[in-house]
Amino acid sequence: MGRIDRIAAPWGTRTPYGPGETWPTRVDSYLADGLSEDDVDRWVQSATILHSNGDGLDIAVKDNRIVGVRGRAVDRVNHGRLGPKDLYGWQANNSPERLTRPLIRRNGELVETDWDTAMDAVAGRCRELLDEQGPSAVAFYTTGQLFLEEYYTLGLIAHGGIGTNHVDGNTRLCTATAAAALKETFASDGQPGSYTDIDSADVICLYGHNMAETQTVLWTRILDRLAGPNPPQIVCVDPRQTPVARAATVHLAPRPGTNVMLMNALLHEIIGNGWIDRDYVEAHTVGFDELEKRVQDYPPELAAEVCDVPVEDIREAARIIGHAERLFSTVLQGFYQSHQATAAAVQVNNVNVVRGMLGKPGCGILQMNGQPTAQNTREAGADGDLPAFRNWSNDSHIADLARVWNVDPLDIPHYSPPTHAMQMFRYAEEGSIRFLYVTATNPAVSLPELARIRSILAQERLFLVVQDIFLSETAQLADVVLPAATWGEKTGTFTNVDRTVHLSEKAVDPPGEARADLDILIDFARRLDLRDKDGAPLVKWTDPEGAFEGWKECSKGRPCDYSGLSYDKLRGGSGIQWPVTEDAPDGTEHIYVDGQFWAQPDYCESYGRDLVTGAALDETEYRALNPSGRAVLKAAEYLPPHELPGQDFPFQLITGRTLYHFHTRTKTARAPQLQAAAPEVWVEMSASDAADRGWTEGDLLEVRTPRGRVEAKVRISGIRPGVLFLPFHYGYWDEPGGHEPDGSGRAANELTLTDWDPCSKQPIFKTAAAAVTRLATGDGPSSAPTTTGSRPVTGDVPPTRGGPAAEALEELATGGAR
């Protein structure tokens, strides 16, 4: 890495390469000040955890303490490269603020206690409520940062032991739509793309995906292609002028909430001009006729008016996509956290499918993840779905899972859909959920409408357990806090978005009395005395490798088949892409080769949903639609967002991430380089909006929605006019008392609304109506506050009256002629 400042230059130096060539190696490393590699006692194999890319790395250990990291040159994901959070984030492990002993609430205060007292309180209250109310009283809310072995154990305890349907993860906030979109098109989760597709693609489309900040090493791979011979063309869809947008051949910056309109216009052009692989469509899909008919109603002229995007840019993007020889598409939060999330993400699938761009080098889709182990949450059944992509609506799948777990099929809850996180918190608010076990996540900052969430978590009737490594805002509200080990302090596996499985070995002991999450969960199951139908302990393993072997049995024969993997196979070399089986012992780079999908009615994970209402199809409906298991081309009509700007709230507020922080900063703010790079919240505004109001960079603004207020300094950027951006990372753990009960402070989610996508149930963080007031100039308090709360902003309200395009939009939105 040399002396390059990786905060100022987050993507490092270029190593150009051309189509079909192997990405060159570049090994990045960082050691604590004053140390060299000769000072390191040992290097321990692992992979990165502060984003979702899954970069292979080795952990440097000296005197039983983590002192640095080095990229693994042999790893297929990163070829030795590391991003800023990889290089510096490990320092949080050594923070003196780590939790080291259990805490229990006594007389309103959290006080230290021993493990037996803490675990007896947790298991005892859970057992009381099971006896009094039954499984519906108990809920688990987990994360995207544990290991596969821990998720699988949690899913077994919750579904197979306790029998609750209330299990979900914070992955509901970031990648639920990824899973939902894949299920709608392919009837199963599992990513039909590989990072190596970047090496061959001639067109790369990024839909609502600021890869430059969310997956820095993957963006480095694209930058190296752009610097080499025959670079790919880039299409970017994002209302902000991100680094991706600046590198794009075409940048489409639609109004928030209009993604379905834009995607339908692109499909209108692609299908209408015959830029499709008709043989592939006829052999491997169902639903094309309905899709073709639907998108005829969405000409680029209509989309240009509704999305406020130049019509010629829509046509140019469609032309580039339509003429691609190798098309690679990625999707992330700009679509997932927006209005009509699943419907929009499905249309991205439709583009690749109608073009026949799947299952071969350079041709694929990555419905991206936002967390390092989000894929495992979904695979292992810790997000409410059943393990190994089994279908909760298919009785034979339930019977097969019961066989694996040796329980009665009736003990596995499948009488109704799994309870998603937003509904779980509503049940807790209403009082039916009375025990909530939160693992490695911080809903008191990350969920929408925080004043409401804090009031739910603080209820006396709710017994709140928090298992974490720091005393987060959520942990401060808990009845019991369990100190956990983190990455580098325990062993396990995790899987990234392109299905690459990595082994992360224990490098050092956790601080104090902190324990691995797996050990805590096994202890919890033991204290509840959970048994299989023969009276043996339900959880049969005592260590991570035993849990992995149990998972291999569970996954065998399912899409995410790990049966050919082992810890020994994962040691020493690169991560390996599942499925890994006897027939594919070295893993599988591309799935869905030659149109072979996992969509057969007897095998598929899901029968699908209505994209507008979210209503589930039943088995009979699905068999009639797709008897032979093809890809499903699902059309979607555009509907306007539920909360539109108006006179009192003239802006549209979107939230998102910054390159230097992860989630609610509990780790990254404790890494000095990362915290110094982004020390405080800010609000992003377009240059024209700022100029109209006489505001300048650094002015202190108050951003206001019907739910709360946030104070932040303004950054003037290339974001589209009429839109504001707030990073969501900033909470209050390092600013005690930093919020008011009415919903004011610095956390972006004070402002967001309680609403979610009908299919994925993912909250909508990107279409809130907002107003802005200047509180002070950059040099000090202003003499008179300037407000935009009563001043409409030209051009930021989608048309509903006037002109033929607007009339056509109204007809579509109200169910008129198709």
GROMACS .gro file of C-alpha atoms in nm, residues 294 340 343 609-615 636-637 639 758-759:
model
   15
  294ARG     CA    1  -4.757  -0.319  -1.975
  340GLN     CA    2  -4.222   0.026  -0.495
  343ALA     CA    3  -4.138  -0.390  -0.827
  609ARG     CA    4  -4.646  -1.223  -0.466
  610ASP     CA    5  -4.850  -0.953  -0.628
  611LEU     CA    6  -4.606  -0.665  -0.679
  612VAL     CA    7  -4.864  -0.400  -0.589
  613THR     CA    8  -5.048  -0.552  -0.293
  614GLY     CA    9  -4.792  -0.805  -0.170
  615ALA     CA   10  -5.057  -1.078  -0.163
  636ALA     CA   11  -4.545  -0.363  -1.261
  637GLU     CA   12  -4.752  -0.049  -1.285
  639LEU     CA   13  -4.785   0.424  -0.841
  758PRO     CA   14  -4.575  -0.460   0.019
  759CYS     CA   15  -4.360  -0.752  -0.105
   0.00000   0.00000   0.00000
